[in-house]
GROMACS .gro file of C-alpha atoms in nm:
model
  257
    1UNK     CA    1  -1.769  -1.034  -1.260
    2UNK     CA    2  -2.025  -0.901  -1.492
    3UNK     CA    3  -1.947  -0.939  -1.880
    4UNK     CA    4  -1.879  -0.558  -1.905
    5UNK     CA    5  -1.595  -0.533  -1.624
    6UNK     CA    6  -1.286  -0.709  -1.666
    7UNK     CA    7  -1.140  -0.907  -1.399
    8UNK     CA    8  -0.838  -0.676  -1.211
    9UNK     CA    9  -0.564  -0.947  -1.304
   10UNK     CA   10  -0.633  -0.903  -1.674
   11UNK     CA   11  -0.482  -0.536  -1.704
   12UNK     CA   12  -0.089  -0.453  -1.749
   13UNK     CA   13   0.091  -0.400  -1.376
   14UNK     CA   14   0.282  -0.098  -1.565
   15UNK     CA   15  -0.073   0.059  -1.720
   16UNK     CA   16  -0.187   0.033  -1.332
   17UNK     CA   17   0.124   0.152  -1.156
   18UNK     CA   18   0.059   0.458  -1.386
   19UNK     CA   19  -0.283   0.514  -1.271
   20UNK     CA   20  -0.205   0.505  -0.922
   21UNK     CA   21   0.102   0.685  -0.933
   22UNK     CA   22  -0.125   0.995  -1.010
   23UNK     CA   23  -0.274   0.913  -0.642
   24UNK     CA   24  -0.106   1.030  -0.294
   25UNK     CA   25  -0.209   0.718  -0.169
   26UNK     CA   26  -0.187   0.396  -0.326
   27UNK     CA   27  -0.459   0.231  -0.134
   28UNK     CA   28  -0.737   0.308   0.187
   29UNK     CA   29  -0.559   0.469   0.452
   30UNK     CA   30  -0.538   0.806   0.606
   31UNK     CA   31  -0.249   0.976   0.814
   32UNK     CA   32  -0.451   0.908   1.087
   33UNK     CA   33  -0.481   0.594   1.111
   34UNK     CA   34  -0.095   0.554   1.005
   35UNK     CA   35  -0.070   0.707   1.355
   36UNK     CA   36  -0.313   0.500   1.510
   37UNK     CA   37  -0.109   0.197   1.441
   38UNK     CA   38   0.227   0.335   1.485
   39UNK     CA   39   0.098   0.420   1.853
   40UNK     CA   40   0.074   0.005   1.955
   41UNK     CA   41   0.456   0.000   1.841
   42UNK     CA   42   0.681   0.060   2.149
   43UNK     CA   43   1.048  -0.056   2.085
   44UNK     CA   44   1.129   0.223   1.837
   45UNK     CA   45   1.484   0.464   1.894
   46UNK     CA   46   1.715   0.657   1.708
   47UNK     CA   47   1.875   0.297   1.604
   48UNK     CA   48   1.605   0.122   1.508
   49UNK     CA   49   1.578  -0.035   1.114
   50UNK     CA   50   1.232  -0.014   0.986
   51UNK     CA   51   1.081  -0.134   0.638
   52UNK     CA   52   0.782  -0.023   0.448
   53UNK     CA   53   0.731  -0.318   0.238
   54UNK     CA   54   0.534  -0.239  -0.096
   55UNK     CA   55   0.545   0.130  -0.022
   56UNK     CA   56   0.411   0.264  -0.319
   57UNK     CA   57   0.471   0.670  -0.326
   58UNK     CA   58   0.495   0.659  -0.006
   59UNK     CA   59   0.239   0.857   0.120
   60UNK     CA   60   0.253   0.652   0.469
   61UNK     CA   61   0.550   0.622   0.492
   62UNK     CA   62   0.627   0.978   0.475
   63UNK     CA   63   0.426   1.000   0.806
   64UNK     CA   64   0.611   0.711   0.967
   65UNK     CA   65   0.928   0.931   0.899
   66UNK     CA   66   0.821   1.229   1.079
   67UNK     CA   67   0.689   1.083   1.385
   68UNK     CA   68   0.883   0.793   1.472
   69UNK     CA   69   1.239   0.704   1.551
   70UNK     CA   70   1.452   0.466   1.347
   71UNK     CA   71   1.544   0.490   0.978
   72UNK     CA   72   1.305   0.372   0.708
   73UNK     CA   73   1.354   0.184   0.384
   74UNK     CA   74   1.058   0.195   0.109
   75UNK     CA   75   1.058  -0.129  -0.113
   76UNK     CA   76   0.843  -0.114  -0.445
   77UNK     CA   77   0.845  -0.320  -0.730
   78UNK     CA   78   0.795  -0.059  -0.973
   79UNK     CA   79   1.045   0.258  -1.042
   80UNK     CA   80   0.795   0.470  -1.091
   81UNK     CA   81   0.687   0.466  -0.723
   82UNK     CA   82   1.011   0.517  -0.608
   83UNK     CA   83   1.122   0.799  -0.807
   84UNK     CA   84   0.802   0.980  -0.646
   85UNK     CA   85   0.900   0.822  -0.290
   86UNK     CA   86   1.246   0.987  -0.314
   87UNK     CA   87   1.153   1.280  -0.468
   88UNK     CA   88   0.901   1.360  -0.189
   89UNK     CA   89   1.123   1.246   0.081
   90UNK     CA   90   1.364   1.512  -0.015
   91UNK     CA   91   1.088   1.808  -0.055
   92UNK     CA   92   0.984   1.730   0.322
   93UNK     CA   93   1.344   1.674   0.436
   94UNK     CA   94   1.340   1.358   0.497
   95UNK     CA   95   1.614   1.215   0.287
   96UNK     CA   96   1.828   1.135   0.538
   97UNK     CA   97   1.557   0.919   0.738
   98UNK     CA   98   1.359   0.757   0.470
   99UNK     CA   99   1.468   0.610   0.111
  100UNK     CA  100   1.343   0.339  -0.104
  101UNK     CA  101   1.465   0.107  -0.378
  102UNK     CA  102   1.362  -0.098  -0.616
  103UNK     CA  103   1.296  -0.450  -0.537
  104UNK     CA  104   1.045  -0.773  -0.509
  105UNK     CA  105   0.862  -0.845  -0.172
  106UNK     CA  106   0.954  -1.199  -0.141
  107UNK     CA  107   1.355  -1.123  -0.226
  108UNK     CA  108   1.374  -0.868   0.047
  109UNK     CA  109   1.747  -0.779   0.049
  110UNK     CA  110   1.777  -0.729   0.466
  111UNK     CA  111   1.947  -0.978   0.722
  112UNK     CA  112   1.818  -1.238   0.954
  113UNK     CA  113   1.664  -1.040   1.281
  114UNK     CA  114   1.791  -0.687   1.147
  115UNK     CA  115   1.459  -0.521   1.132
  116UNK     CA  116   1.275  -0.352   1.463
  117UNK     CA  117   0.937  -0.290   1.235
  118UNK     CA  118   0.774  -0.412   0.911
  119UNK     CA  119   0.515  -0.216   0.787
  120UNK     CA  120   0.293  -0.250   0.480
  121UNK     CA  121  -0.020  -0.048   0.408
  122UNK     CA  122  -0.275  -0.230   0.146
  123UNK     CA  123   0.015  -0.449   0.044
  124UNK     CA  124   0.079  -0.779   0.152
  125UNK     CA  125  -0.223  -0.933  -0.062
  126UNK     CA  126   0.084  -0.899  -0.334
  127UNK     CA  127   0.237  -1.207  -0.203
  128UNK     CA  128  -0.043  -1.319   0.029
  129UNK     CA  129  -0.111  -1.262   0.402
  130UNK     CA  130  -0.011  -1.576   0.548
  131UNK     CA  131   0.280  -1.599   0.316
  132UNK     CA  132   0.434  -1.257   0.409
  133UNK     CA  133   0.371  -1.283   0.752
  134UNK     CA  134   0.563  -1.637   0.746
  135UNK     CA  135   0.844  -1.528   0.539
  136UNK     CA  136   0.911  -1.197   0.650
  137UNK     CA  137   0.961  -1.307   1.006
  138UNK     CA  138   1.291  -1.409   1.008
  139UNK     CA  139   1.375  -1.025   0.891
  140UNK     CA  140   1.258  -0.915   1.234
  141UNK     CA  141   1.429  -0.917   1.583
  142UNK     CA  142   1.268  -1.064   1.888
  143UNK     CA  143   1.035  -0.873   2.028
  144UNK     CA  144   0.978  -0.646   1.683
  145UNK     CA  145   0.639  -0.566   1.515
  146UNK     CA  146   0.467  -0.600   1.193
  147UNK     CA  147   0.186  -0.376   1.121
  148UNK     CA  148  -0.027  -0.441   0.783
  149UNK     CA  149  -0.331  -0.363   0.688
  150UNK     CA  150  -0.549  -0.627   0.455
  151UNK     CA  151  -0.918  -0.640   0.273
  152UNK     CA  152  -1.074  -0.912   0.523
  153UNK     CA  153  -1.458  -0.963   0.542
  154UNK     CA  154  -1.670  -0.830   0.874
  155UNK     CA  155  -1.947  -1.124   0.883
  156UNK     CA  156  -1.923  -1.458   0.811
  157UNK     CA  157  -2.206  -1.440   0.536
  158UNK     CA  158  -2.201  -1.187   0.207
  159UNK     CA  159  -2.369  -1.147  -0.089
  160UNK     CA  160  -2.292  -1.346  -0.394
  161UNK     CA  161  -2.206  -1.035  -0.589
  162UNK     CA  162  -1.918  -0.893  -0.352
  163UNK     CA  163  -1.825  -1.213  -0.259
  164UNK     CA  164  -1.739  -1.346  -0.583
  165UNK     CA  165  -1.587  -0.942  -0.714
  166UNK     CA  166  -1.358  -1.029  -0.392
  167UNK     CA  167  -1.232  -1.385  -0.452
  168UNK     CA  168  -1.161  -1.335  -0.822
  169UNK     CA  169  -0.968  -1.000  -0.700
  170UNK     CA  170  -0.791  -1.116  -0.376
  171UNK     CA  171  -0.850  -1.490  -0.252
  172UNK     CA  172  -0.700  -1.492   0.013
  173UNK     CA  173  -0.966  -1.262   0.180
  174UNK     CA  174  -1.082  -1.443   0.493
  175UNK     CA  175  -1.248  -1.306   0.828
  176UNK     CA  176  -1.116  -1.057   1.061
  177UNK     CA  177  -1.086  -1.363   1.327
  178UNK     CA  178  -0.916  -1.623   1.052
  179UNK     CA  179  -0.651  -1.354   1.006
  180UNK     CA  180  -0.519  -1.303   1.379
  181UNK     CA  181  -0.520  -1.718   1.356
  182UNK     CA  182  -0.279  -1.699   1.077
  183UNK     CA  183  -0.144  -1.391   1.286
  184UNK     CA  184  -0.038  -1.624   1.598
  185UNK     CA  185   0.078  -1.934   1.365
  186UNK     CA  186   0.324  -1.736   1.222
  187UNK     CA  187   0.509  -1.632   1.510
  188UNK     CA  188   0.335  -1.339   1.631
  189UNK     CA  189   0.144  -1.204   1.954
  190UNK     CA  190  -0.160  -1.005   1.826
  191UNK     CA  191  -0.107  -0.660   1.998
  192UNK     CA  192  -0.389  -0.500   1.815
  193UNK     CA  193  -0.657  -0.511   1.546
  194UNK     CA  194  -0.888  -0.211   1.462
  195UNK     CA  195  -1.093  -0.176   1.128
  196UNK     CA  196  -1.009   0.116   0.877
  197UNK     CA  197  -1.337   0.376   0.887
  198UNK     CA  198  -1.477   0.436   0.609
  199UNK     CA  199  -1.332   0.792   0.518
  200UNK     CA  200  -1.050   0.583   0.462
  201UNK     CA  201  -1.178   0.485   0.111
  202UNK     CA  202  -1.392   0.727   0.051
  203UNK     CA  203  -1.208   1.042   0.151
  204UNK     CA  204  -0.878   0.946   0.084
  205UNK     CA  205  -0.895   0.698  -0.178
  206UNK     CA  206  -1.224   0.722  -0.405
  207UNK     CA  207  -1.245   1.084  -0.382
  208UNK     CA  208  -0.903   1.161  -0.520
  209UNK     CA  209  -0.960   0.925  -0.767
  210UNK     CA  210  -1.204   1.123  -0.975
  211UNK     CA  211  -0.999   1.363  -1.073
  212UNK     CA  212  -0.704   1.122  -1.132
  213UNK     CA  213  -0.946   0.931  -1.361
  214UNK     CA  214  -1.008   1.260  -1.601
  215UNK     CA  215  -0.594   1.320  -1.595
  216UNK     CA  216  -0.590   0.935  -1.702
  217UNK     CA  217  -0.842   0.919  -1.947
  218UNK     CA  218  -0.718   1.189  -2.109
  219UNK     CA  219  -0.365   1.091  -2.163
  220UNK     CA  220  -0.501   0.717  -2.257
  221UNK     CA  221  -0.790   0.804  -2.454
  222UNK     CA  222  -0.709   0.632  -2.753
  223UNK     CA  223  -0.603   0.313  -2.510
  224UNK     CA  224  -0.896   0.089  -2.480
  225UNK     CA  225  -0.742  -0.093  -2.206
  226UNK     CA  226  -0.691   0.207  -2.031
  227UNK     CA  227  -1.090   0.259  -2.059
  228UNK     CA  228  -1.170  -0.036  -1.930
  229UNK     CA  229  -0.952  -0.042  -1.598
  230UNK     CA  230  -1.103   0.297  -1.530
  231UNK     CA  231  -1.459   0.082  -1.577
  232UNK     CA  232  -1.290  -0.169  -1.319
  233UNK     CA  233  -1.212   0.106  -1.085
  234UNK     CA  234  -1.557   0.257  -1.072
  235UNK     CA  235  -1.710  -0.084  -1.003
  236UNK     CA  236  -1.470  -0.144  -0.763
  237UNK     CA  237  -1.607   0.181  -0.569
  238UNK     CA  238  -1.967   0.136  -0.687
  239UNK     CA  239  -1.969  -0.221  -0.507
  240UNK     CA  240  -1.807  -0.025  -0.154
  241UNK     CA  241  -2.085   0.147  -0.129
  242UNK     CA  242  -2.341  -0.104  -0.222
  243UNK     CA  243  -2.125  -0.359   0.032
  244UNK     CA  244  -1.943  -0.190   0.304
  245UNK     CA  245  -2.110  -0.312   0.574
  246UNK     CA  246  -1.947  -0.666   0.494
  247UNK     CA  247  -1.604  -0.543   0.446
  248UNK     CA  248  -1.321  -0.344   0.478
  249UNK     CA  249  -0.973  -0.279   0.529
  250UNK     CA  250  -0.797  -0.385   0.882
  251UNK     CA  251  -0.499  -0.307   1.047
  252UNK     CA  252  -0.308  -0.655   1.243
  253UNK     CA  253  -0.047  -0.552   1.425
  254UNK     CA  254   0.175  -0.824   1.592
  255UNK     CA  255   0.474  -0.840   1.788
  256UNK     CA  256   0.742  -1.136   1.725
  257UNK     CA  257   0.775  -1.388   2.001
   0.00000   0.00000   0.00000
C-alpha cells in the first residue's frame, strides 16, 4: 500500500456496509454467471434447504430464488443488508421462497446434514476459504453442493504491487489449482471451476460504483474517513485494470462425498 491509500481493514465495517448497501451487488458477479453455476447443481426439488451464506442485498440470491427449487435462507452480518434482502424479496414475490436473518458465518444456526446447497458469492474470504469450506460441511447432506466464488490468482508469478495490495487485503489468496486442493481436503468432489469474465467487475461492479460514490460522498462529505475509503475503492479498481490478467474472481463448486 502506497502512503496515500489506507489499508481496507483500517475503515469501520458499518461506514462500508453503508457504501455497499447503495450497490445491487455486493461484489463481482453477474446474473449470468449465478446461472452458470447453479446449472452444475443437480439434486435440487421443491424440498430442498438452501443457504446463501454472507448474502449481502441479495442481489444473487434473488436469482437463485426464481430459477431453482428449494427454499432459500440469506445470512448477513449486518441489518442493513437484510432489511434490503427482505424488502426486495417481497417486491419480486419471493417472500415465501427466500428470507434472510441476521447472523455470523461461523455460528450458522442450521442442523447437522440439513442443507442440499451452500452458496456464497464474494464471501467466504470473511472467515477464510479453507475454513468455511471445513466448517460448513457438516451443514450439508451427502451428496449436496457448495458453490463460492473467491479472489484467487491466474499465474503463479505477479507483480509486487498487486501482489502485496492483495495479501494485505485478503491473505488467503492462493492459485486457482491450490484452491480445488483445499477443495478435495475438505470433503468435497470438485464438480466445476470456471473464472468470472471480466464484465463481472467492470460492468456490474465498478461501473455502478461511480455513481454510488457521488451519492456517498455527498452524504459523508464532511467524514474524512468516508473520503478516504472512496480513495481505497478507486485504487482497488485502478489496480484491476492495471492487473487483471493475474487475477480474478472464480467460481469452485463441489459436491460432498
Amino acid at each position: 500500500m502506497n502512503e496515500e491509500t489506507k489499508s481496507i481493514h483500517e475503515f469501520d465495517l458499518e461506514l462500508i456496509c453503508e457504501y455497499f448497501s447503495i450497490l445491487d451487488r455486493q461484489g463481482p458477479g453477474s446474473p449470468e454467471i449465478t446461472l452458470k453455476a447453479l446449472s452444475f447443481i443437480d439434486n435440487l426439488n421443491e424440498n430442498s434447504q438452501i443457504a446463501d451464506i454472507g448474502c449481502g442485498a441479495g442481489g444473487q440470491t434473488m436469482v437463485l430464488a426464481q430459477n431453482s427449487a428449494g427454499t432459500i435462507t440469506g445470512i448477513d452480518l449486518f441489518p442493513r443488508f437484510i432489511n434490503i434482502f427482505n424488502s426486495n424479496a417481497k417486491k419480486k414475490n419471493l417472500h415465501n421462497k427466500a428470507k434472510a436473518i441476521v447472523g455470523s458465518m461461523d455460528k450458522l444456526p442450521f442442523q447437522n446434514q440439513e442443507l442440499d446447497l451452500i452458496w456464497s458469492e464474494g464471501a467466504i474470504y470473511n472467515i477464510g476459504f479453507e475454513r468455511g469450506l471445513n466448517e460448513w460441511n457438516k451443514f450439508l447432506k451427502i451428496g449436496g453442493y457448495i458453490a463460492v466464488s473467491e479472489v484467487s490468482w491466474f499465474t503463479d508469478k505477479r507483480p509486487t504491487e498487486i501482489e502485496e495490495f492483495w495479501l494485505d487485503a485478503y491473505s488467503e489468496i492462493d492459485t486457482i489449482s491450490n484452491k480445488i486442493s483445499q477443495l478435495q481436503r475438505a470433503g468435497y468432489i470438485p464438480v466445476a471451476t470456471f473464472i468470472l469474465p471480466e464484465n463481472c467487475w467492470i460492468e456490474h461492479f465498478y461501473a455502478p460504483q461511480i455513481d454510488a460514490q457521488k451519492v456517498f460522498l455527498e452524504k459523508n462529505k464532511d467524514n474524512k474517513s468516508a473520503i478516504d475509503f472512496i480513495t481505497n475503492q478507486r485504487h482497488e479498481m485502478e489496480l484491476y485494470h492495471k492487473y487483471k490478467e493475474y487475477y480474478g474472481y472464480v467460481f469452485y463448486i463441489g459436491k460432498k462425498i
